[in-house]
Amino acid sequence: MNTEEHIYQLREELRQHNHNYYVLDTPTISDYEFDMKLKELQALEEKHPEFYDANSPTLRVGGEVTKNFETVVHDYRMYSLDNSYSKEDLMDWEARIKKLVDGSVSYTCELKYDGASISLTYEKGTLVRAVTRGDGIQGDDVTTNVKTIKSVPLKLQGAYPDRFDIRGEIVLPYEGFAKMNQARIAAGEEPYANPRNTASGSLKLQDSSETAKRPLDCLLYNLAGDRLGIDSQYESLTKARDWGFKVPEESRLVHSIDEVLAFVNYWDEKRRDLPYETDGVVIKVNDLLQQDELGFTAKAPRWAMAYKFKAEQAVTTLNEITYQIGRTGAITPVANLTPVQLAGTTVKRASLHNADQIEKLDIRVGDTVFVEKGGEIIPKIVGVDFTKRISSSEPTKYITSCPDCDTPLTRKEGEAQHYCPNDLGCPPQITGRIQHYIARKAMDIEGLGGETVALLVKEGLIENYADLYTLTKAQVIPLERMAEKSADNLIAGVAKSTEIPFERVLFALGIRYVGETVAKKLAKHYKHIDAIIAATEEELVQVDEIGSKIAQSVREFFTIEANRALIDRLKSYGVQLAITEEQLANQTNILSGQVIVVSGVFEKVSRNELKKMIEDNGGKVSSSISSKTTYLVAGANMGPSKLEKANKLGVSIISEDTFLSLLDT
Ligand code: AMP
Ligand code: ZN
């Protein structure tokens, strides 16, 4: 077997194992064996870029960055669904259908998955495009992100049609969602609200390697295309499964509305055992000819109907509204309830989101309220039983000043949240910021936990994170539950944090909107804290992925004298506030300000190496050609459309050798 055949064979093997693992859920080799094969393929591809394949299993890890998602018009419109809530609704629907079509009618019953809808286009068995639903007529091209979802086949198997679209739902299973949130909480970040929004947000991340890290799944249920050789919805589910798609197994073919209701009743209970959220059943006329006869209304197919499960609700009393203050000063109103059982847990508190929400629902203390649990971590209040309202009740007056420090609250134009602006004096903000600073993904200070931080603040031993570095053993030993050993650990842990690299320090500072990824970008671009402090808003937005909201927040942070004083102190304690010599050694600014597109395969270096060289030398890699592109580095077999676009826009096209000689000068 020659190298080329070997590469193809490995790709096919890995594709099959991916399918076994992610679609069929029955792996036939160990994770370790899989990794070894993947590594082998990676090494071969690295050595032989001439056999590059955009759909290789090695590219599932993502890496491509998209700044603006292109709008794409769907070849077949993505409709929404009509809803029904009772047996009567379904009987009415059936009666309407029977008037419009001849003969008996069968139905498929499918679960209604609660995620982000997606349309995938396949040509000659290869995934060519993934587009969000958008307004149903056009959506966003999110192909680079969708390719990282392991259950989405990049290549099909069996006898598939030449070209078709397949529709389905991208979901985030509960377990993966919970893990993501645990990690966020540990990092001092706000947890995500629910799996559905997080799934759809994941499709719009600019860095596809971030999407790759999320445990997303893709469930498919609808084919669209011409002459697919299929007669019924049920057949299309079976066929799609044969071609390698993850088509949920719960679907059933039934012949009456009574059978539909039996399916609904069964899953209303059983859905709690499913790994992801469902919010109803979708009933579809099975016969495609009958579907054609029925056609569409302006908004939805006449041949399909959604039946919504009743969300689990509990009724209880709202006893008090309290307010929580986050480390950024954001205020969250919390409902304190008479404890009640809901979906197997006791609920005592529920989120009220913000002032608008309270006003919209007219929620008042003393009210009898309906509480619901969706995918959210804490339940929410969805309504008030006005028949039970006591006559003496008063509309809720949202607080106007901070419950902790009494500072008048502010609210920015267009934002729903109120903030306590007293960053430096508000105790929960002070504690929250220090807790964020020491978190695992930030300074990762061993021997110091969130509760100890709260205690240290309460005892007046620290007021900010710089104070951590002047703590002495003698000061901490008298604290509750602090022994000789733990005091030593605390001091040592703080001292050791001076080894944490600049990008994480930048994240630890707790600048609003500067998360891990943004901190990385800023550190890489500016290399030194002083350069960031000196940067204007206009300069900051020039940095890749930095928008005006972030730029403004960074400026605001460093304009505050007290924050700059903190930075000076951190510097004096030896905290890393610049990229080290070693990190710098391989970097220059030769390509600063240049936007470079790389296309095709190369002889001397791999595409990835080329991209890294561009970034390390201050340039920016872009995946699409625009008027801003400085160079197109062209290799063998590059796409004709890129070439054409470059010519049209007058972008300089250079060879690999010319590019490498640029770096030599
Ligand atoms: P709605 O947004 O409430 O109008 O419901 C329509 C949406 O339900 C579609 O856009 C799909 O994203 C989603 N959906 C979930 N499961 C199914 C399914 N089995 N069949 C059709 N649509 C589904
Ligand atoms: Zn306050």
XYZ file of C-alpha atoms and ligand atoms in Angstrom:
689
model
C 0.000 0.000 0.000
C 1.427 3.402 -0.914
C 1.146 6.470 1.268
C -1.853 7.878 -0.504
C -3.796 4.647 -0.113
C -2.717 4.459 3.499
C -4.067 7.944 4.170
C -7.368 7.111 2.492
C -7.663 3.886 4.385
C -7.057 5.585 7.734
C -9.594 8.282 6.937
C -12.206 5.701 6.035
C -11.466 3.664 9.160
C -11.701 6.701 11.398
C -14.893 7.839 9.698
C -16.400 4.434 10.429
C -15.293 4.557 14.075
C -16.687 8.065 14.453
C -19.985 6.791 13.107
C -19.967 3.822 15.479
C -19.198 6.016 18.445
C -21.180 9.194 17.869
C -24.088 8.034 15.739
C -24.654 4.410 16.681
C -23.327 4.769 20.208
C -21.577 1.389 19.942
C -17.812 1.873 19.648
C -15.832 -1.126 18.477
C -12.353 0.076 19.496
C -11.035 1.795 22.609
C -10.581 5.561 22.813
C -6.870 4.947 23.014
C -6.756 2.940 19.791
C -8.814 5.626 18.123
C -6.413 8.337 19.269
C -3.424 6.375 18.011
C -4.955 6.020 14.565
C -5.873 9.686 14.515
C -2.314 10.641 15.453
C -0.962 8.405 12.734
C -3.195 10.077 10.175
C -2.259 13.518 11.463
C 1.423 12.763 11.038
C 0.927 11.468 7.499
C -1.189 14.445 6.474
C 1.364 16.804 7.934
C 4.056 15.167 5.814
C 1.900 14.947 2.700
C -0.123 18.111 2.312
C -0.729 17.147 -1.315
C -3.383 14.726 -0.070
C -5.218 17.437 1.854
C -8.951 16.846 2.314
C -11.208 19.446 3.888
C -13.323 16.610 5.263
C -10.582 14.592 6.891
C -11.439 13.301 10.400
C -8.360 15.155 11.648
C -10.057 18.478 10.966
C -12.830 17.863 13.490
C -10.887 19.881 16.042
C -11.682 23.114 14.217
C -9.361 26.082 14.078
C -10.826 28.235 11.353
C -12.013 31.639 12.519
C -15.025 33.372 11.010
C -15.632 37.013 11.757
C -18.826 37.462 9.789
C -21.088 34.567 8.922
C -22.238 34.758 5.347
C -25.969 34.892 4.653
C -27.211 32.043 2.487
C -30.648 31.638 0.920
C -32.114 28.186 1.575
C -32.838 26.159 -1.566
C -35.924 24.868 0.231
C -37.584 27.105 2.736
C -37.409 26.110 6.415
C -40.914 26.363 7.745
C -42.073 26.630 11.287
C -44.757 24.360 12.760
C -48.340 24.914 13.864
C -48.978 24.027 17.482
C -51.698 22.001 19.127
C -52.376 21.426 22.786
C -55.228 18.926 23.037
C -56.845 15.870 21.519
C -59.515 18.158 20.062
C -56.867 20.221 18.253
C -55.482 17.057 16.704
C -58.926 15.795 15.687
C -59.633 19.139 14.006
C -56.364 18.912 12.170
C -57.162 15.414 10.967
C -60.588 16.537 9.763
C -59.005 19.343 7.717
C -56.548 16.904 6.178
C -59.217 14.373 5.275
C -61.069 17.063 3.330
C -58.004 17.802 1.234
C -56.644 14.353 0.437
C -58.083 11.047 -0.681
C -57.557 7.704 0.954
C -56.373 6.733 4.385
C -53.705 8.765 6.141
C -50.779 7.468 8.176
C -48.569 9.617 10.350
C -45.054 9.605 11.686
C -44.658 10.655 15.275
C -41.315 12.215 16.124
C -40.085 13.975 19.193
C -39.648 17.720 19.002
C -36.065 18.384 19.934
C -35.330 21.679 21.579
C -32.149 23.058 20.103
C -31.022 25.120 17.134
C -32.401 24.130 13.748
C -29.901 23.486 11.013
C -29.926 22.654 7.324
C -27.082 20.564 5.922
C -26.361 20.349 2.211
C -24.635 17.257 0.792
C -23.218 16.937 -2.679
C -21.828 13.650 -3.952
C -21.835 12.334 -0.411
C -19.845 15.211 1.060
C -21.035 17.888 3.463
C -20.714 21.168 1.588
C -22.687 23.579 3.720
C -24.465 24.015 7.035
C -26.867 26.917 7.413
C -28.944 28.075 10.393
C -32.662 28.460 10.005
C -32.543 32.258 10.244
C -35.920 33.605 9.154
C -36.677 30.384 7.261
C -35.824 31.936 3.916
C -32.191 32.681 4.580
C -29.791 31.822 7.367
C -26.128 32.028 8.332
C -23.455 29.805 6.885
C -21.969 28.084 9.943
C -20.238 25.230 8.120
C -16.862 25.588 9.841
C -18.482 25.231 13.241
C -20.875 22.434 12.330
C -18.022 20.379 10.895
C -16.612 20.052 14.402
C -19.742 18.232 15.640
C -18.752 14.594 15.592
C -22.166 13.097 14.842
C -22.479 15.186 11.665
C -21.107 12.954 8.896
C -18.614 14.728 6.647
C -18.831 11.857 4.199
C -21.808 9.574 3.655
C -22.070 5.840 3.186
C -24.367 3.622 1.092
C -26.556 4.706 -1.839
C -27.278 8.389 -1.199
C -28.729 10.874 -3.724
C -26.353 13.153 -5.583
C -27.531 16.330 -3.926
C -29.940 17.043 -1.079
C -30.526 19.030 2.082
C -31.207 17.409 5.404
C -32.703 19.288 8.325
C -32.479 18.698 11.997
C -31.622 20.096 15.335
C -28.319 20.794 17.023
C -28.700 20.024 20.689
C -26.564 20.198 23.784
C -27.247 17.144 25.985
C -27.911 17.886 29.680
C -24.757 16.188 30.864
C -22.408 18.181 28.653
C -24.303 21.357 29.476
C -23.893 20.748 33.204
C -20.154 20.135 32.768
C -19.721 23.336 30.789
C -21.463 25.259 33.521
C -19.423 23.687 36.303
C -16.303 24.837 34.482
C -17.706 28.327 34.043
C -18.701 28.658 37.665
C -15.245 27.465 38.710
C -13.776 30.195 36.519
C -15.959 32.843 38.092
C -18.013 33.230 34.947
C -21.776 33.435 34.726
C -23.255 30.014 33.953
C -25.193 29.606 30.712
C -28.944 29.858 31.107
C -30.169 26.827 29.146
C -28.979 24.179 26.688
C -30.998 25.487 23.769
C -29.543 28.994 23.719
C -26.093 27.654 24.408
C -26.406 25.286 21.437
C -27.430 28.059 19.101
C -24.765 30.375 20.521
C -22.169 27.673 19.901
C -22.916 27.755 16.178
C -22.048 31.430 16.013
C -18.698 31.314 17.794
C -15.981 32.908 15.713
C -13.322 30.381 16.629
C -14.386 26.919 15.464
C -11.947 25.237 17.842
C -14.111 26.643 20.659
C -17.189 25.036 19.097
C -15.234 21.790 18.790
C -14.818 21.727 22.563
C -18.559 21.810 23.177
C -20.328 18.471 23.491
C -22.920 19.192 20.795
C -24.999 16.590 19.045
C -26.953 16.721 15.786
C -30.282 14.924 15.317
C -31.762 14.829 11.830
C -35.341 14.307 10.702
C -36.204 15.902 7.368
C -34.970 15.511 3.801
C -35.410 18.158 1.153
C -34.448 17.755 -2.477
C -35.602 16.778 -5.950
C -36.160 13.204 -7.077
C -34.743 11.562 -3.999
C -36.571 8.332 -4.803
C -38.411 8.322 -1.500
C -42.161 7.909 -0.951
C -42.731 8.606 2.699
C -41.427 10.489 5.718
C -40.806 7.224 7.538
C -38.785 5.898 4.642
C -36.702 9.064 4.582
C -35.839 8.570 8.259
C -34.715 5.007 7.586
C -32.731 5.953 4.494
C -31.021 8.884 6.165
C -29.976 6.566 8.963
C -28.472 4.206 6.370
C -26.462 7.030 4.859
C -24.810 7.656 8.201
C -26.951 10.338 9.853
C -27.974 10.327 13.461
C -31.722 9.910 13.129
C -33.446 9.473 16.483
C -34.795 5.977 17.020
C -37.913 7.070 18.877
C -39.912 7.882 15.730
C -42.955 5.693 14.986
C -45.306 5.139 12.068
C -48.956 5.205 13.221
C -52.372 5.053 11.592
C -54.730 7.022 13.785
C -54.931 10.051 16.076
C -55.493 7.678 18.994
C -52.136 6.103 18.316
C -50.647 9.593 18.095
C -52.030 10.362 21.545
C -50.644 7.131 22.938
C -47.204 8.176 21.622
C -47.596 11.631 23.187
C -48.622 10.206 26.562
C -45.805 7.714 26.598
C -43.123 10.311 25.843
C -44.565 12.987 28.103
C -43.302 10.769 30.926
C -40.392 8.916 29.319
C -38.692 11.982 27.862
C -37.120 12.582 31.249
C -34.860 9.619 30.523
C -33.600 11.117 27.265
C -30.170 12.751 27.341
C -31.440 16.006 25.809
C -34.399 18.334 25.988
C -37.601 17.759 24.050
C -40.616 20.022 24.220
C -43.246 18.100 22.296
C -44.111 15.683 19.521
C -44.147 16.471 15.807
C -46.772 14.622 13.808
C -46.281 14.439 10.032
C -48.455 12.990 7.274
C -46.360 10.049 6.168
C -47.100 9.846 2.447
C -45.088 12.394 0.462
C -47.690 12.609 -2.318
C -50.303 13.479 0.281
C -47.866 16.025 1.725
C -47.599 17.631 -1.706
C -51.356 17.797 -2.044
C -51.650 19.481 1.340
C -48.890 21.999 0.777
C -48.082 24.947 3.043
C -49.707 27.925 4.654
C -47.698 31.145 4.750
C -45.835 29.933 7.793
C -46.059 26.174 8.184
C -46.754 22.926 6.355
C -50.385 21.780 6.457
C -49.115 18.212 6.687
C -47.340 18.618 10.022
C -48.379 19.583 13.523
C -46.502 20.069 16.763
C -48.022 18.928 20.034
C -46.416 20.721 22.950
C -45.789 18.907 26.203
C -46.992 20.793 29.211
C -43.940 22.208 30.941
C -43.636 21.026 34.493
C -45.088 23.616 36.747
C -45.555 24.077 40.417
C -47.637 26.615 42.281
C -46.263 28.315 45.359
C -46.016 31.615 47.213
C -43.470 34.340 46.650
C -42.319 35.422 50.091
C -39.556 37.866 49.370
C -37.472 39.309 46.561
C -33.784 39.564 47.336
C -30.989 40.908 45.166
C -27.647 39.335 44.355
C -24.620 41.334 43.315
C -22.120 39.743 40.961
C -18.419 40.556 40.758
C -19.083 42.990 37.926
C -21.780 44.703 39.962
C -24.650 43.171 37.988
C -27.807 42.879 40.075
C -29.956 39.740 39.826
C -33.347 39.690 41.537
C -34.118 36.364 43.205
C -37.537 35.059 44.246
C -37.601 33.381 47.645
C -40.430 30.874 47.621
C -42.303 28.630 49.982
C -40.510 25.327 49.239
C -42.329 23.226 46.661
C -41.680 19.965 44.791
C -40.956 20.372 41.091
C -39.703 17.660 38.731
C -38.220 15.692 41.571
C -36.440 18.467 43.437
C -37.398 20.925 46.136
C -37.460 24.468 44.839
C -36.919 27.380 47.222
C -35.581 30.037 44.942
C -36.248 31.134 41.381
C -34.698 33.657 39.075
C -36.572 36.832 38.258
C -33.978 37.898 35.657
C -34.306 41.691 35.798
C -36.559 44.648 36.500
C -38.328 44.431 33.132
C -39.306 40.835 33.730
C -40.813 41.649 37.131
C -42.744 44.523 35.642
C -43.903 42.576 32.596
C -45.346 39.756 34.696
C -46.425 42.145 37.469
C -44.882 39.907 40.095
C -45.441 40.995 43.707
C -44.444 39.743 47.109
C -47.289 37.625 48.535
C -48.392 36.440 45.084
C -49.223 32.871 44.221
C -46.870 32.164 41.334
C -46.287 29.477 38.705
C -42.771 28.102 38.687
C -41.344 26.193 35.742
C -38.219 24.226 35.174
C -36.864 24.099 31.669
C -33.251 23.408 30.874
C -32.321 26.228 33.230
C -30.254 25.555 36.292
C -32.533 27.461 38.547
C -36.252 27.489 37.856
C -38.073 30.584 36.756
C -41.359 32.253 37.540
C -43.562 32.217 34.469
C -46.698 33.845 35.762
C -48.930 34.956 38.602
C -52.299 33.524 39.647
C -54.110 36.852 39.781
C -57.245 35.284 41.253
C -55.286 34.661 44.440
C -53.754 38.118 44.731
C -54.385 39.735 48.079
C -56.113 43.101 47.853
C -53.475 44.901 49.885
C -50.630 43.894 47.549
C -48.471 46.614 46.052
C -46.559 46.653 42.771
C -42.925 45.668 43.240
C -40.634 48.639 43.525
C -37.301 47.622 42.065
C -34.415 48.705 44.240
C -32.771 51.962 43.255
C -29.638 51.569 45.338
C -27.296 48.700 46.136
C -28.589 46.532 49.002
C -25.018 46.108 50.226
C -23.350 49.488 49.883
C -26.327 51.767 49.226
C -24.842 53.313 46.080
C -27.508 54.382 43.538
C -27.789 51.758 40.782
C -27.155 52.500 37.126
C -28.498 50.934 33.990
C -26.923 51.322 30.582
C -28.969 52.157 27.555
C -30.192 48.990 25.884
C -29.243 46.729 28.788
C -31.745 44.893 30.933
C -29.516 44.567 33.969
C -28.977 47.136 36.706
C -25.472 47.610 38.088
C -23.973 48.840 41.314
C -21.276 51.218 40.049
C -19.322 51.219 43.316
C -16.716 48.735 42.011
C -14.138 49.583 44.584
C -16.252 49.858 47.694
C -19.035 47.329 47.294
C -18.220 44.266 49.461
C -19.761 41.480 47.307
C -18.034 42.912 44.249
C -14.712 43.048 46.062
C -15.062 39.460 47.213
C -16.343 38.315 43.814
C -13.400 39.868 41.995
C -10.835 38.268 44.265
C -12.639 34.936 43.957
C -12.437 35.288 40.202
C -8.738 36.163 40.406
C -7.848 32.995 42.295
C -10.059 30.660 40.209
C -8.606 27.655 38.466
C -8.699 29.086 34.962
C -7.319 32.377 36.188
C -4.428 32.428 38.709
C -5.250 28.946 39.976
C -4.090 29.683 43.508
C -3.802 26.460 45.416
C -4.531 26.524 49.108
C -7.017 29.373 48.810
C -10.734 28.899 48.217
C -13.737 31.140 47.695
C -14.887 30.953 51.310
C -11.501 31.881 52.698
C -11.455 34.885 50.372
C -14.833 35.968 51.755
C -13.471 35.569 55.266
C -10.290 37.508 54.501
C -12.366 40.365 53.113
C -14.744 40.291 56.061
C -11.859 40.433 58.522
C -10.474 43.418 56.667
C -7.239 41.617 55.747
C -7.613 42.170 52.020
C -9.498 44.643 49.853
C -8.288 43.624 46.410
C -6.276 40.908 44.733
C -2.988 42.754 45.061
C -3.390 42.554 48.837
C -3.094 38.760 48.588
C 0.628 39.150 47.957
C 1.287 40.982 51.229
C -0.617 38.554 53.436
C 1.530 37.014 56.147
C 1.212 33.728 57.929
C 0.720 35.517 61.210
C -2.273 37.352 59.780
C -4.094 34.298 58.489
C -3.468 31.785 61.277
C -6.058 33.330 63.638
C -8.772 32.832 60.982
C -11.492 30.269 61.539
C -10.532 26.737 60.490
C -7.000 27.854 59.552
C -4.185 25.636 60.759
C -0.411 26.086 60.559
C -0.245 23.853 57.481
C -3.112 25.476 55.595
C -1.684 28.919 56.325
C 1.620 27.822 54.801
C -0.183 26.447 51.769
C -2.065 29.661 51.280
C 1.037 31.829 51.361
C 2.949 29.417 49.100
C 0.046 29.230 46.645
C -0.085 32.999 46.345
C 3.672 33.196 45.796
C 3.541 30.529 43.138
C 0.915 32.413 41.147
C 3.636 34.761 39.923
C 4.502 32.014 37.443
C 1.104 32.158 35.746
C 1.487 33.429 32.150
C 0.387 36.907 31.125
C -2.741 35.893 29.210
C -4.215 34.259 32.276
C -3.277 37.176 34.496
C -5.110 39.410 32.062
C -8.179 37.186 32.355
C -7.828 37.142 36.152
C -7.990 40.941 36.386
C -11.733 40.582 35.866
C -12.250 43.212 33.202
C -15.850 42.999 32.071
C -16.236 41.058 28.794
C -12.593 39.969 28.849
C -12.965 36.201 29.033
C -10.277 33.623 28.450
C -10.280 33.905 24.664
C -10.281 37.679 24.545
C -7.477 37.786 27.107
C -5.427 35.483 24.894
C -5.969 37.680 21.857
C -5.048 40.831 23.736
C -1.956 39.306 25.316
C -0.767 38.010 22.003
C -1.380 41.242 20.196
C -0.018 43.715 22.741
C 2.512 41.501 24.516
C 2.774 43.902 27.465
C 0.242 45.310 29.892
C 1.561 48.837 29.321
C 0.694 48.574 25.633
C -2.855 47.599 26.501
C -3.136 50.419 29.011
C -1.956 52.850 26.329
C -4.258 51.550 23.597
C -7.187 53.699 22.522
C -10.622 52.302 21.827
C -10.037 52.738 18.078
C -6.823 50.737 18.304
C -8.361 48.006 20.417
C -11.157 47.291 17.954
C -8.529 46.697 15.280
C -7.474 43.573 17.152
C -8.954 40.376 15.844
C -12.239 39.527 17.571
C -12.313 42.633 19.728
C -15.568 44.514 19.275
C -16.469 47.965 20.521
C -18.198 46.652 23.632
C -15.017 44.912 24.767
C -12.782 47.802 23.707
C -14.871 50.245 25.695
C -14.792 48.054 28.751
C -10.998 47.647 28.553
C -10.559 51.402 28.256
C -12.905 52.016 31.158
C -11.013 49.600 33.353
C -7.629 51.183 32.790
C -8.902 54.738 32.999
C -9.631 54.113 36.650
C -6.658 55.274 38.670
C -7.175 52.616 41.346
C -6.998 49.813 38.763
C -3.723 51.160 37.397
C -2.372 51.323 40.923
C -3.328 47.663 41.374
C -1.448 46.749 38.208
C 1.635 48.584 39.467
C 1.486 46.658 42.689
C 1.071 43.308 40.911
C 4.127 44.214 38.832
C 6.141 44.914 41.943
C 5.222 41.484 43.343
C 6.533 39.803 40.208
C 3.205 38.828 38.610
C 3.606 38.213 34.844
C 2.345 41.305 33.086
C 4.068 40.716 29.778
C 4.844 37.841 27.478
C 8.202 36.342 28.443
C 11.393 36.448 26.371
C 10.987 32.812 25.557
C 7.464 33.284 24.272
C 8.679 36.287 22.300
C 11.717 34.613 20.751
C 9.771 33.170 17.843
C 7.770 36.274 17.141
C 8.286 39.413 15.045
C 6.139 42.221 13.737
C 7.243 41.920 10.127
C 3.708 41.205 8.955
C 1.987 43.645 11.256
C -1.192 45.076 9.766
C -1.259 42.536 6.965
C -4.198 40.291 6.309
C -3.200 37.088 4.590
C -5.238 34.316 3.040
C -3.667 30.888 2.593
C -5.025 28.513 -0.007
C -3.956 25.265 -1.625
C -1.223 22.837 -0.614
C 2.417 23.699 -0.048
C 5.753 22.005 -0.437
C 8.016 23.300 2.314
C 5.628 23.880 5.188
C 2.143 22.680 6.006
C -0.843 24.986 5.829
C -1.045 25.076 9.595
C 2.616 25.930 9.944
C 2.160 28.674 7.409
C -0.747 30.100 9.359
C 1.185 29.976 12.585
C 4.129 31.746 10.940
C 1.806 34.518 9.810
C 0.390 34.972 13.293
C 3.730 34.727 15.064
C 5.052 37.458 12.811
C 2.236 39.818 13.565
C 0.019 39.119 10.568
C -3.581 38.094 10.562
C -4.859 34.953 8.882
C -8.190 35.248 7.174
C -10.182 32.508 5.502
C -11.876 34.631 2.874
C -10.608 37.189 0.391
C -11.845 40.743 0.680
C -10.628 44.206 -0.201
C -8.703 44.149 3.106
C -6.581 41.162 2.076
C -2.889 42.015 1.650
C -1.671 38.752 0.151
C -3.029 35.512 -1.065
C -0.393 32.832 -0.525
C -1.220 30.367 -3.261
C -0.246 26.713 -3.206
C -1.027 23.881 -5.557
C -4.660 22.986 -6.224
C -6.070 26.163 -4.766
C -9.766 26.836 -5.316
C -10.598 28.648 -8.584
C -13.137 30.905 -6.876
C -10.498 32.294 -4.510
C -8.186 32.983 -7.414
C -10.915 34.724 -9.333
C -11.909 36.858 -6.366
C -8.278 37.811 -5.673
C -7.824 38.869 -9.292
C -11.024 40.850 -9.270
C -10.073 42.745 -6.107
C -6.465 43.195 -7.198
C -5.041 41.262 -4.237
C -1.355 40.304 -4.651
C -0.960 36.600 -5.178
C 2.364 35.241 -3.943
C 3.982 31.819 -3.849
C 5.163 29.918 -0.823
C 8.787 30.850 -1.588
C 8.013 34.538 -1.903
C 6.175 34.383 1.407
C 9.094 32.690 3.163
C 11.506 35.260 1.756
C 9.316 38.022 3.226
C 10.119 36.638 6.656
C 13.855 36.469 5.945
C 14.186 40.184 5.390
P -41.444 26.291 16.096
O -40.102 26.971 16.115
O -42.076 26.158 17.426
O -42.338 26.814 15.011
O -41.148 24.769 15.708
C -40.512 24.454 14.501
C -39.166 23.930 14.803
O -39.211 22.730 15.523
C -38.428 23.565 13.548
O -37.801 24.669 12.960
C -37.412 22.581 14.066
O -36.216 23.282 14.370
C -37.976 22.082 15.375
N -38.118 20.623 15.426
C -37.671 19.851 16.441
N -37.919 18.552 16.222
C -38.535 18.467 15.023
C -39.012 17.376 14.237
N -38.948 16.105 14.670
N -39.565 17.666 13.040
C -39.671 18.949 12.602
N -39.221 20.018 13.298
C -38.663 19.790 14.497
Zn -22.887 47.911 45.905
